[in-house]
Amino acid sequence: MKNKIVFLSGFILMSLNMFSQSISSSPYSLYGLGSLYDSDFGSIPATGSSGMALPSDNFINNLNPASLGYLPLNHFMFDIGGKAIATTYQSSSKTEKRNNFQFSHIAFAFPVTKNSAFSAALRPYSSAAFKISNLKLPIENSQEFYYLTAAGSGGLNNFDFSYGYRFGNKLSLGLTGTALFGSTTDERSYVVSNSLTTIHKETSYKGVRATLGTQYKIDSTFTIASTFKAPSRVKATKVQSVESITGGVESVFEYNKASDTDDYYLPLEIGIGISKRFKNNLNMTLDYEKSLWNDTNQSELFGNFVNQDRFALGFIFKAKKDTRSYWDKIQYSAGANFDTGYLEVDGKRINNAAISVGLSLPIENTFSALNISYSYGQKGKVSDNLIKENYHKISLNLSLDGIWFVKRKFE
């Protein structure tokens, strides 16, 4: 059973990586650094992306570095994931379907002492893959219109280093240092009357960020947690070419000109979460996170950044640990989340809501498991000249556990 599960999941994940160039096609990735990722580890995608208060006792919890304080001694954990997404884009006049395959993450963690552990993870932070053709937009303070055609690609990556330490049996603290890096390509054409202006821009980004996490056990069944993501500046440089054609006459204003451009600012993000276990086999997780985008004082040509609220609720059910039946060892999860979004277009929020279910299939007598989840969600809306996204997402995470420095009892 173990070899079959590992082989199948590994094959699927390698297939997803082959298609990683088409990682996102959301029209809302036009804004900022692109659409933000939900690269969650283990079974978290099935619990509505909730679990800030869960310990890393049998999987790597990427939501809170403090969870590493509960990583078992002598255990080495490895997690890799991918997802397949089928999306229907709907406007007031058109409907379009697209399929995307995304690499989610690769991570490992190991204990440093019996009360502390270290982890490292590489995952996408954002994706700016979009294509817009002949979008009619009004000229400010005028009765005239112009037409926009735009295409973009690229995005940013996260490289996380985390450390968690547990004080006694109740309190755990954690710290994550994140390196952000990547680039985007943006090509736009503006048509006004008989004039065509084309701008080709390649922008490179790099920055760092810190996250502090806490977990505190009220008792053996109830845990509270918090996270604080520090505000950060992501430095940007660009190489740009600008051309214009008016009345058949071509003019080149810039050609591959390198220069600094507006830096991108990440907000202060504050999160709180709880985990409550009932009757030893049902666990509830509830998270809330506030992102203070207003304080970054940045905006886009077609939209504004606004404060964001995210709510997530999850349930995990698993039979008692001492069962011998394989089917009784399977973990069942379900969840839901709602996100007000951080973008406001023409005074309208681009929010997101989703529900999810999933299974965690154990691999022999270890913490190793194949986590499979399905999510359905909606983003945006059709009214007010916006675009609505209906998406179906299947996430596949392979969590492997190895035991270090333990002598064999039998040869």
PDB file of N, CA and C in Angstrom, residues 176-269:
ATOM      1  N   THR A 176       9.557  33.137  11.698  1.00  0.00           N
ATOM      2  CA  THR A 176       9.819  32.826  10.293  1.00  0.00           C
ATOM      3  C   THR A 176      10.494  34.008   9.616  1.00  0.00           C
ATOM      4  N   GLY A 177      11.575  33.735   8.908  1.00  0.00           N
ATOM      5  CA  GLY A 177      12.197  34.729   8.048  1.00  0.00           C
ATOM      6  C   GLY A 177      11.931  34.354   6.600  1.00  0.00           C
ATOM      7  N   THR A 178      11.397  35.293   5.840  1.00  0.00           N
ATOM      8  CA  THR A 178      10.981  35.019   4.466  1.00  0.00           C
ATOM      9  C   THR A 178      11.770  35.877   3.481  1.00  0.00           C
ATOM     10  N   ALA A 179      12.303  35.225   2.462  1.00  0.00           N
ATOM     11  CA  ALA A 179      12.925  35.935   1.340  1.00  0.00           C
ATOM     12  C   ALA A 179      11.952  35.903   0.171  1.00  0.00           C
ATOM     13  N   LEU A 180      11.606  37.081  -0.352  1.00  0.00           N
ATOM     14  CA  LEU A 180      10.696  37.208  -1.487  1.00  0.00           C
ATOM     15  C   LEU A 180      11.498  37.604  -2.719  1.00  0.00           C
ATOM     16  N   PHE A 181      11.277  36.909  -3.829  1.00  0.00           N
ATOM     17  CA  PHE A 181      12.022  37.221  -5.046  1.00  0.00           C
ATOM     18  C   PHE A 181      11.220  36.770  -6.265  1.00  0.00           C
ATOM     19  N   GLY A 182      11.462  37.424  -7.387  1.00  0.00           N
ATOM     20  CA  GLY A 182      10.788  37.043  -8.617  1.00  0.00           C
ATOM     21  C   GLY A 182      10.686  38.205  -9.578  1.00  0.00           C
ATOM     22  N   SER A 183       9.985  38.005 -10.674  1.00  0.00           N
ATOM     23  CA  SER A 183       9.839  39.050 -11.692  1.00  0.00           C
ATOM     24  C   SER A 183       8.522  38.875 -12.430  1.00  0.00           C
ATOM     25  N   THR A 184       8.047  39.951 -13.026  1.00  0.00           N
ATOM     26  CA  THR A 184       6.819  39.923 -13.826  1.00  0.00           C
ATOM     27  C   THR A 184       7.065  40.615 -15.157  1.00  0.00           C
ATOM     28  N   THR A 185       6.348  40.160 -16.173  1.00  0.00           N
ATOM     29  CA  THR A 185       6.374  40.779 -17.491  1.00  0.00           C
ATOM     30  C   THR A 185       4.989  41.310 -17.815  1.00  0.00           C
ATOM     31  N   ASP A 186       4.921  42.558 -18.241  1.00  0.00           N
ATOM     32  CA  ASP A 186       3.641  43.226 -18.469  1.00  0.00           C
ATOM     33  C   ASP A 186       3.700  43.987 -19.794  1.00  0.00           C
ATOM     34  N   GLU A 187       2.789  43.636 -20.698  1.00  0.00           N
ATOM     35  CA  GLU A 187       2.725  44.331 -21.984  1.00  0.00           C
ATOM     36  C   GLU A 187       1.313  44.866 -22.185  1.00  0.00           C
ATOM     37  N   ARG A 188       1.194  46.182 -22.380  1.00  0.00           N
ATOM     38  CA  ARG A 188      -0.113  46.815 -22.515  1.00  0.00           C
ATOM     39  C   ARG A 188      -0.159  47.734 -23.729  1.00  0.00           C
ATOM     40  N   SER A 189      -1.330  47.745 -24.380  1.00  0.00           N
ATOM     41  CA  SER A 189      -1.559  48.619 -25.525  1.00  0.00           C
ATOM     42  C   SER A 189      -2.794  49.470 -25.257  1.00  0.00           C
ATOM     43  N   TYR A 190      -2.673  50.773 -25.513  1.00  0.00           N
ATOM     44  CA  TYR A 190      -3.772  51.718 -25.296  1.00  0.00           C
ATOM     45  C   TYR A 190      -4.129  52.347 -26.636  1.00  0.00           C
ATOM     46  N   VAL A 191      -5.419  52.253 -26.976  1.00  0.00           N
ATOM     47  CA  VAL A 191      -5.904  52.851 -28.221  1.00  0.00           C
ATOM     48  C   VAL A 191      -6.849  53.986 -27.886  1.00  0.00           C
ATOM     49  N   VAL A 192      -6.481  55.207 -28.305  1.00  0.00           N
ATOM     50  CA  VAL A 192      -7.318  56.392 -28.115  1.00  0.00           C
ATOM     51  C   VAL A 192      -7.449  57.062 -29.476  1.00  0.00           C
ATOM     52  N   SER A 193      -8.687  57.124 -29.984  1.00  0.00           N
ATOM     53  CA  SER A 193      -8.939  57.680 -31.323  1.00  0.00           C
ATOM     54  C   SER A 193      -8.062  56.944 -32.331  1.00  0.00           C
ATOM     55  N   ASN A 194      -7.134  57.653 -33.004  1.00  0.00           N
ATOM     56  CA  ASN A 194      -6.275  57.023 -33.999  1.00  0.00           C
ATOM     57  C   ASN A 194      -4.844  56.841 -33.500  1.00  0.00           C
ATOM     58  N   SER A 195      -4.681  56.806 -32.166  1.00  0.00           N
ATOM     59  CA  SER A 195      -3.349  56.684 -31.581  1.00  0.00           C
ATOM     60  C   SER A 195      -3.223  55.363 -30.814  1.00  0.00           C
ATOM     61  N   LEU A 196      -2.101  54.656 -31.032  1.00  0.00           N
ATOM     62  CA  LEU A 196      -1.809  53.403 -30.346  1.00  0.00           C
ATOM     63  C   LEU A 196      -0.501  53.555 -29.572  1.00  0.00           C
ATOM     64  N   THR A 197      -0.561  53.318 -28.271  1.00  0.00           N
ATOM     65  CA  THR A 197       0.624  53.364 -27.422  1.00  0.00           C
ATOM     66  C   THR A 197       0.854  51.991 -26.806  1.00  0.00           C
ATOM     67  N   THR A 198       2.083  51.469 -26.945  1.00  0.00           N
ATOM     68  CA  THR A 198       2.434  50.146 -26.423  1.00  0.00           C
ATOM     69  C   THR A 198       3.542  50.285 -25.392  1.00  0.00           C
ATOM     70  N   ILE A 199       3.341  49.635 -24.237  1.00  0.00           N
ATOM     71  CA  ILE A 199       4.328  49.660 -23.152  1.00  0.00           C
ATOM     72  C   ILE A 199       4.689  48.220 -22.794  1.00  0.00           C
ATOM     73  N   HIS A 200       5.970  47.894 -22.906  1.00  0.00           N
ATOM     74  CA  HIS A 200       6.469  46.575 -22.504  1.00  0.00           C
ATOM     75  C   HIS A 200       7.376  46.767 -21.293  1.00  0.00           C
ATOM     76  N   LYS A 201       7.051  46.070 -20.204  1.00  0.00           N
ATOM     77  CA  LYS A 201       7.775  46.285 -18.954  1.00  0.00           C
ATOM     78  C   LYS A 201       8.113  44.957 -18.289  1.00  0.00           C
ATOM     79  N   GLU A 202       9.361  44.814 -17.878  1.00  0.00           N
ATOM     80  CA  GLU A 202       9.804  43.682 -17.073  1.00  0.00           C
ATOM     81  C   GLU A 202      10.276  44.217 -15.731  1.00  0.00           C
ATOM     82  N   THR A 203       9.672  43.728 -14.658  1.00  0.00           N
ATOM     83  CA  THR A 203       9.957  44.240 -13.313  1.00  0.00           C
ATOM     84  C   THR A 203      10.490  43.122 -12.434  1.00  0.00           C
ATOM     85  N   SER A 204      11.590  43.395 -11.735  1.00  0.00           N
ATOM     86  CA  SER A 204      12.190  42.437 -10.812  1.00  0.00           C
ATOM     87  C   SER A 204      11.952  42.903  -9.376  1.00  0.00           C
ATOM     88  N   TYR A 205      11.682  41.945  -8.491  1.00  0.00           N
ATOM     89  CA  TYR A 205      11.357  42.264  -7.096  1.00  0.00           C
ATOM     90  C   TYR A 205      12.233  41.444  -6.154  1.00  0.00           C
ATOM     91  N   LYS A 206      12.537  42.039  -5.006  1.00  0.00           N
ATOM     92  CA  LYS A 206      13.198  41.289  -3.934  1.00  0.00           C
ATOM     93  C   LYS A 206      12.943  41.988  -2.603  1.00  0.00           C
ATOM     94  N   GLY A 207      12.781  41.187  -1.551  1.00  0.00           N
ATOM     95  CA  GLY A 207      12.509  41.741  -0.232  1.00  0.00           C
ATOM     96  C   GLY A 207      12.552  40.663   0.831  1.00  0.00           C
ATOM     97  N   VAL A 208      12.419  41.058   2.075  1.00  0.00           N
ATOM     98  CA  VAL A 208      12.409  40.128   3.202  1.00  0.00           C
ATOM     99  C   VAL A 208      11.235  40.473   4.119  1.00  0.00           C
ATOM    100  N   ARG A 209      10.840  39.472   4.920  1.00  0.00           N
ATOM    101  CA  ARG A 209       9.720  39.675   5.826  1.00  0.00           C
ATOM    102  C   ARG A 209       9.860  38.757   7.033  1.00  0.00           C
ATOM    103  N   ALA A 210       9.328  39.178   8.173  1.00  0.00           N
ATOM    104  CA  ALA A 210       9.388  38.377   9.396  1.00  0.00           C
ATOM    105  C   ALA A 210       7.981  38.077   9.904  1.00  0.00           C
ATOM    106  N   THR A 211       7.807  36.885  10.466  1.00  0.00           N
ATOM    107  CA  THR A 211       6.540  36.464  11.057  1.00  0.00           C
ATOM    108  C   THR A 211       6.798  35.888  12.445  1.00  0.00           C
ATOM    109  N   LEU A 212       6.027  36.322  13.417  1.00  0.00           N
ATOM    110  CA  LEU A 212       6.098  35.807  14.781  1.00  0.00           C
ATOM    111  C   LEU A 212       4.818  35.051  15.083  1.00  0.00           C
ATOM    112  N   GLY A 213       4.953  33.855  15.651  1.00  0.00           N
ATOM    113  CA  GLY A 213       3.775  33.054  15.976  1.00  0.00           C
ATOM    114  C   GLY A 213       3.795  32.561  17.409  1.00  0.00           C
ATOM    115  N   THR A 214       2.616  32.359  17.977  1.00  0.00           N
ATOM    116  CA  THR A 214       2.483  31.819  19.332  1.00  0.00           C
ATOM    117  C   THR A 214       1.388  30.757  19.357  1.00  0.00           C
ATOM    118  N   GLN A 215       1.543  29.792  20.250  1.00  0.00           N
ATOM    119  CA  GLN A 215       0.502  28.816  20.562  1.00  0.00           C
ATOM    120  C   GLN A 215       0.497  28.588  22.069  1.00  0.00           C
ATOM    121  N   TYR A 216      -0.694  28.551  22.645  1.00  0.00           N
ATOM    122  CA  TYR A 216      -0.799  28.330  24.090  1.00  0.00           C
ATOM    123  C   TYR A 216      -1.920  27.335  24.364  1.00  0.00           C
ATOM    124  N   LYS A 217      -1.585  26.264  25.065  1.00  0.00           N
ATOM    125  CA  LYS A 217      -2.566  25.245  25.409  1.00  0.00           C
ATOM    126  C   LYS A 217      -3.281  25.612  26.708  1.00  0.00           C
ATOM    127  N   ILE A 218      -4.576  25.873  26.612  1.00  0.00           N
ATOM    128  CA  ILE A 218      -5.377  26.126  27.805  1.00  0.00           C
ATOM    129  C   ILE A 218      -5.507  24.830  28.606  1.00  0.00           C
ATOM    130  N   ASP A 219      -5.801  23.744  27.904  1.00  0.00           N
ATOM    131  CA  ASP A 219      -5.795  22.404  28.485  1.00  0.00           C
ATOM    132  C   ASP A 219      -5.494  21.428  27.361  1.00  0.00           C
ATOM    133  N   SER A 220      -5.655  20.146  27.618  1.00  0.00           N
ATOM    134  CA  SER A 220      -5.277  19.136  26.625  1.00  0.00           C
ATOM    135  C   SER A 220      -6.184  19.129  25.395  1.00  0.00           C
ATOM    136  N   THR A 221      -7.324  19.818  25.461  1.00  0.00           N
ATOM    137  CA  THR A 221      -8.262  19.821  24.333  1.00  0.00           C
ATOM    138  C   THR A 221      -8.442  21.189  23.681  1.00  0.00           C
ATOM    139  N   PHE A 222      -7.870  22.233  24.253  1.00  0.00           N
ATOM    140  CA  PHE A 222      -8.143  23.594  23.771  1.00  0.00           C
ATOM    141  C   PHE A 222      -6.846  24.388  23.652  1.00  0.00           C
ATOM    142  N   THR A 223      -6.588  24.915  22.445  1.00  0.00           N
ATOM    143  CA  THR A 223      -5.379  25.689  22.169  1.00  0.00           C
ATOM    144  C   THR A 223      -5.755  26.990  21.481  1.00  0.00           C
ATOM    145  N   ILE A 224      -5.106  28.080  21.876  1.00  0.00           N
ATOM    146  CA  ILE A 224      -5.265  29.365  21.194  1.00  0.00           C
ATOM    147  C   ILE A 224      -3.935  29.737  20.550  1.00  0.00           C
ATOM    148  N   ALA A 225      -3.996  30.524  19.487  1.00  0.00           N
ATOM    149  CA  ALA A 225      -2.786  30.869  18.740  1.00  0.00           C
ATOM    150  C   ALA A 225      -2.901  32.266  18.157  1.00  0.00           C
ATOM    151  N   SER A 226      -1.763  32.824  17.794  1.00  0.00           N
ATOM    152  CA  SER A 226      -1.735  34.126  17.129  1.00  0.00           C
ATOM    153  C   SER A 226      -0.527  34.206  16.222  1.00  0.00           C
ATOM    154  N   THR A 227      -0.618  35.043  15.195  1.00  0.00           N
ATOM    155  CA  THR A 227       0.505  35.308  14.294  1.00  0.00           C
ATOM    156  C   THR A 227       0.580  36.805  14.005  1.00  0.00           C
ATOM    157  N   PHE A 228       1.807  37.290  13.820  1.00  0.00           N
ATOM    158  CA  PHE A 228       2.048  38.689  13.479  1.00  0.00           C
ATOM    159  C   PHE A 228       3.041  38.733  12.318  1.00  0.00           C
ATOM    160  N   LYS A 229       2.553  39.143  11.149  1.00  0.00           N
ATOM    161  CA  LYS A 229       3.414  39.285   9.975  1.00  0.00           C
ATOM    162  C   LYS A 229       3.781  40.756   9.830  1.00  0.00           C
ATOM    163  N   ALA A 230       5.074  41.047   9.915  1.00  0.00           N
ATOM    164  CA  ALA A 230       5.533  42.430   9.907  1.00  0.00           C
ATOM    165  C   ALA A 230       5.326  43.060   8.532  1.00  0.00           C
ATOM    166  N   PRO A 231       5.018  44.360   8.486  1.00  0.00           N
ATOM    167  CA  PRO A 231       4.952  45.048   7.194  1.00  0.00           C
ATOM    168  C   PRO A 231       6.327  45.040   6.546  1.00  0.00           C
ATOM    169  N   SER A 232       6.356  45.062   5.221  1.00  0.00           N
ATOM    170  CA  SER A 232       7.624  44.930   4.517  1.00  0.00           C
ATOM    171  C   SER A 232       7.585  45.666   3.188  1.00  0.00           C
ATOM    172  N   ARG A 233       8.749  46.125   2.754  1.00  0.00           N
ATOM    173  CA  ARG A 233       8.869  46.748   1.441  1.00  0.00           C
ATOM    174  C   ARG A 233       9.582  45.794   0.492  1.00  0.00           C
ATOM    175  N   VAL A 234       8.981  45.554  -0.652  1.00  0.00           N
ATOM    176  CA  VAL A 234       9.579  44.726  -1.687  1.00  0.00           C
ATOM    177  C   VAL A 234      10.138  45.658  -2.759  1.00  0.00           C
ATOM    178  N   LYS A 235      11.459  45.722  -2.855  1.00  0.00           N
ATOM    179  CA  LYS A 235      12.101  46.644  -3.783  1.00  0.00           C
ATOM    180  C   LYS A 235      11.927  46.192  -5.227  1.00  0.00           C
ATOM    181  N   ALA A 236      11.768  47.158  -6.119  1.00  0.00           N
ATOM    182  CA  ALA A 236      11.480  46.852  -7.522  1.00  0.00           C
ATOM    183  C   ALA A 236      12.363  47.659  -8.464  1.00  0.00           C
ATOM    184  N   THR A 237      12.783  47.040  -9.538  1.00  0.00           N
ATOM    185  CA  THR A 237      13.472  47.705 -10.645  1.00  0.00           C
ATOM    186  C   THR A 237      12.839  47.228 -11.945  1.00  0.00           C
ATOM    187  N   LYS A 238      12.873  48.061 -12.973  1.00  0.00           N
ATOM    188  CA  LYS A 238      12.208  47.696 -14.220  1.00  0.00           C
ATOM    189  C   LYS A 238      13.068  47.994 -15.438  1.00  0.00           C
ATOM    190  N   VAL A 239      12.766  47.275 -16.511  1.00  0.00           N
ATOM    191  CA  VAL A 239      13.311  47.541 -17.844  1.00  0.00           C
ATOM    192  C   VAL A 239      12.117  47.751 -18.756  1.00  0.00           C
ATOM    193  N   GLN A 240      12.037  48.927 -19.388  1.00  0.00           N
ATOM    194  CA  GLN A 240      10.807  49.308 -20.085  1.00  0.00           C
ATOM    195  C   GLN A 240      11.075  49.848 -21.484  1.00  0.00           C
ATOM    196  N   SER A 241      10.139  49.520 -22.383  1.00  0.00           N
ATOM    197  CA  SER A 241      10.131  50.074 -23.744  1.00  0.00           C
ATOM    198  C   SER A 241       8.759  50.680 -24.005  1.00  0.00           C
ATOM    199  N   VAL A 242       8.740  51.887 -24.593  1.00  0.00           N
ATOM    200  CA  VAL A 242       7.488  52.589 -24.881  1.00  0.00           C
ATOM    201  C   VAL A 242       7.509  53.057 -26.333  1.00  0.00           C
ATOM    202  N   GLU A 243       6.470  52.651 -27.073  1.00  0.00           N
ATOM    203  CA  GLU A 243       6.345  53.048 -28.474  1.00  0.00           C
ATOM    204  C   GLU A 243       4.945  53.589 -28.721  1.00  0.00           C
ATOM    205  N   SER A 244       4.827  54.450 -29.743  1.00  0.00           N
ATOM    206  CA  SER A 244       3.535  55.037 -30.089  1.00  0.00           C
ATOM    207  C   SER A 244       3.413  55.166 -31.602  1.00  0.00           C
ATOM    208  N   ILE A 245       2.192  54.918 -32.096  1.00  0.00           N
ATOM    209  CA  ILE A 245       1.893  55.093 -33.521  1.00  0.00           C
ATOM    210  C   ILE A 245       0.685  56.013 -33.637  1.00  0.00           C
ATOM    211  N   THR A 246       0.872  57.149 -34.259  1.00  0.00           N
ATOM    212  CA  THR A 246      -0.191  58.120 -34.450  1.00  0.00           C
ATOM    213  C   THR A 246      -0.223  58.542 -35.907  1.00  0.00           C
ATOM    214  N   GLY A 247      -1.361  58.281 -36.559  1.00  0.00           N
ATOM    215  CA  GLY A 247      -1.484  58.652 -37.968  1.00  0.00           C
ATOM    216  C   GLY A 247      -0.468  57.968 -38.849  1.00  0.00           C
ATOM    217  N   GLY A 248      -0.059  56.744 -38.519  1.00  0.00           N
ATOM    218  CA  GLY A 248       0.903  56.002 -39.303  1.00  0.00           C
ATOM    219  C   GLY A 248       2.355  56.344 -39.007  1.00  0.00           C
ATOM    220  N   VAL A 249       2.582  57.290 -38.104  1.00  0.00           N
ATOM    221  CA  VAL A 249       3.945  57.696 -37.750  1.00  0.00           C
ATOM    222  C   VAL A 249       4.347  57.010 -36.440  1.00  0.00           C
ATOM    223  N   GLU A 250       5.449  56.254 -36.460  1.00  0.00           N
ATOM    224  CA  GLU A 250       5.908  55.518 -35.292  1.00  0.00           C
ATOM    225  C   GLU A 250       6.944  56.323 -34.519  1.00  0.00           C
ATOM    226  N   SER A 251       6.799  56.354 -33.199  1.00  0.00           N
ATOM    227  CA  SER A 251       7.747  57.052 -32.329  1.00  0.00           C
ATOM    228  C   SER A 251       8.164  56.122 -31.197  1.00  0.00           C
ATOM    229  N   VAL A 252       9.469  56.107 -30.899  1.00  0.00           N
ATOM    230  CA  VAL A 252      10.010  55.302 -29.812  1.00  0.00           C
ATOM    231  C   VAL A 252      10.453  56.238 -28.700  1.00  0.00           C
ATOM    232  N   PHE A 253       9.794  56.175 -27.555  1.00  0.00           N
ATOM    233  CA  PHE A 253      10.122  57.051 -26.436  1.00  0.00           C
ATOM    234  C   PHE A 253      11.172  56.430 -25.513  1.00  0.00           C
ATOM    235  N   GLU A 254      11.085  55.099 -25.319  1.00  0.00           N
ATOM    236  CA  GLU A 254      12.050  54.382 -24.492  1.00  0.00           C
ATOM    237  C   GLU A 254      12.310  53.024 -25.128  1.00  0.00           C
ATOM    238  N   TYR A 255      13.556  52.552 -24.991  1.00  0.00           N
ATOM    239  CA  TYR A 255      13.874  51.219 -25.495  1.00  0.00           C
ATOM    240  C   TYR A 255      14.774  50.510 -24.486  1.00  0.00           C
ATOM    241  N   ASN A 256      14.211  49.495 -23.827  1.00  0.00           N
ATOM    242  CA  ASN A 256      14.934  48.706 -22.817  1.00  0.00           C
ATOM    243  C   ASN A 256      15.657  49.602 -21.808  1.00  0.00           C
ATOM    244  N   LYS A 257      14.951  50.599 -21.335  1.00  0.00           N
ATOM    245  CA  LYS A 257      15.531  51.527 -20.369  1.00  0.00           C
ATOM    246  C   LYS A 257      15.363  50.969 -18.949  1.00  0.00           C
ATOM    247  N   ALA A 258      16.496  50.818 -18.255  1.00  0.00           N
ATOM    248  CA  ALA A 258      16.478  50.315 -16.886  1.00  0.00           C
ATOM    249  C   ALA A 258      16.326  51.477 -15.907  1.00  0.00           C
ATOM    250  N   SER A 259      15.465  51.288 -14.921  1.00  0.00           N
ATOM    251  CA  SER A 259      15.244  52.338 -13.930  1.00  0.00           C
ATOM    252  C   SER A 259      14.563  51.752 -12.706  1.00  0.00           C
ATOM    253  N   ASP A 260      14.583  52.516 -11.622  1.00  0.00           N
ATOM    254  CA  ASP A 260      13.820  52.115 -10.438  1.00  0.00           C
ATOM    255  C   ASP A 260      12.340  52.402 -10.679  1.00  0.00           C
ATOM    256  N   THR A 261      11.503  51.675  -9.993  1.00  0.00           N
ATOM    257  CA  THR A 261      10.068  51.896 -10.093  1.00  0.00           C
ATOM    258  C   THR A 261       9.465  51.842  -8.688  1.00  0.00           C
ATOM    259  N   ASP A 262       8.171  52.063  -8.598  1.00  0.00           N
ATOM    260  CA  ASP A 262       7.536  52.077  -7.284  1.00  0.00           C
ATOM    261  C   ASP A 262       7.702  50.728  -6.589  1.00  0.00           C
ATOM    262  N   ASP A 263       8.193  50.764  -5.368  1.00  0.00           N
ATOM    263  CA  ASP A 263       8.302  49.547  -4.593  1.00  0.00           C
ATOM    264  C   ASP A 263       6.907  49.059  -4.196  1.00  0.00           C
ATOM    265  N   TYR A 264       6.827  47.774  -3.853  1.00  0.00           N
ATOM    266  CA  TYR A 264       5.563  47.178  -3.435  1.00  0.00           C
ATOM    267  C   TYR A 264       5.611  46.967  -1.927  1.00  0.00           C
ATOM    268  N   TYR A 265       4.510  47.250  -1.249  1.00  0.00           N
ATOM    269  CA  TYR A 265       4.487  47.188   0.213  1.00  0.00           C
ATOM    270  C   TYR A 265       3.513  46.115   0.681  1.00  0.00           C
ATOM    271  N   LEU A 266       4.004  45.262   1.565  1.00  0.00           N
ATOM    272  CA  LEU A 266       3.175  44.247   2.201  1.00  0.00           C
ATOM    273  C   LEU A 266       2.704  44.770   3.553  1.00  0.00           C
ATOM    274  N   PRO A 267       1.477  44.497   3.927  1.00  0.00           N
ATOM    275  CA  PRO A 267       0.908  45.113   5.129  1.00  0.00           C
ATOM    276  C   PRO A 267       1.227  44.337   6.408  1.00  0.00           C
ATOM    277  N   LEU A 268       0.944  44.961   7.531  1.00  0.00           N
ATOM    278  CA  LEU A 268       0.908  44.260   8.802  1.00  0.00           C
ATOM    279  C   LEU A 268      -0.295  43.327   8.788  1.00  0.00           C
ATOM    280  N   GLU A 269      -0.068  42.059   9.146  1.00  0.00           N
ATOM    281  CA  GLU A 269      -1.138  41.065   9.180  1.00  0.00           C
ATOM    282  C   GLU A 269      -1.180  40.441  10.570  1.00  0.00           C
TER     283      GLU A 269
END
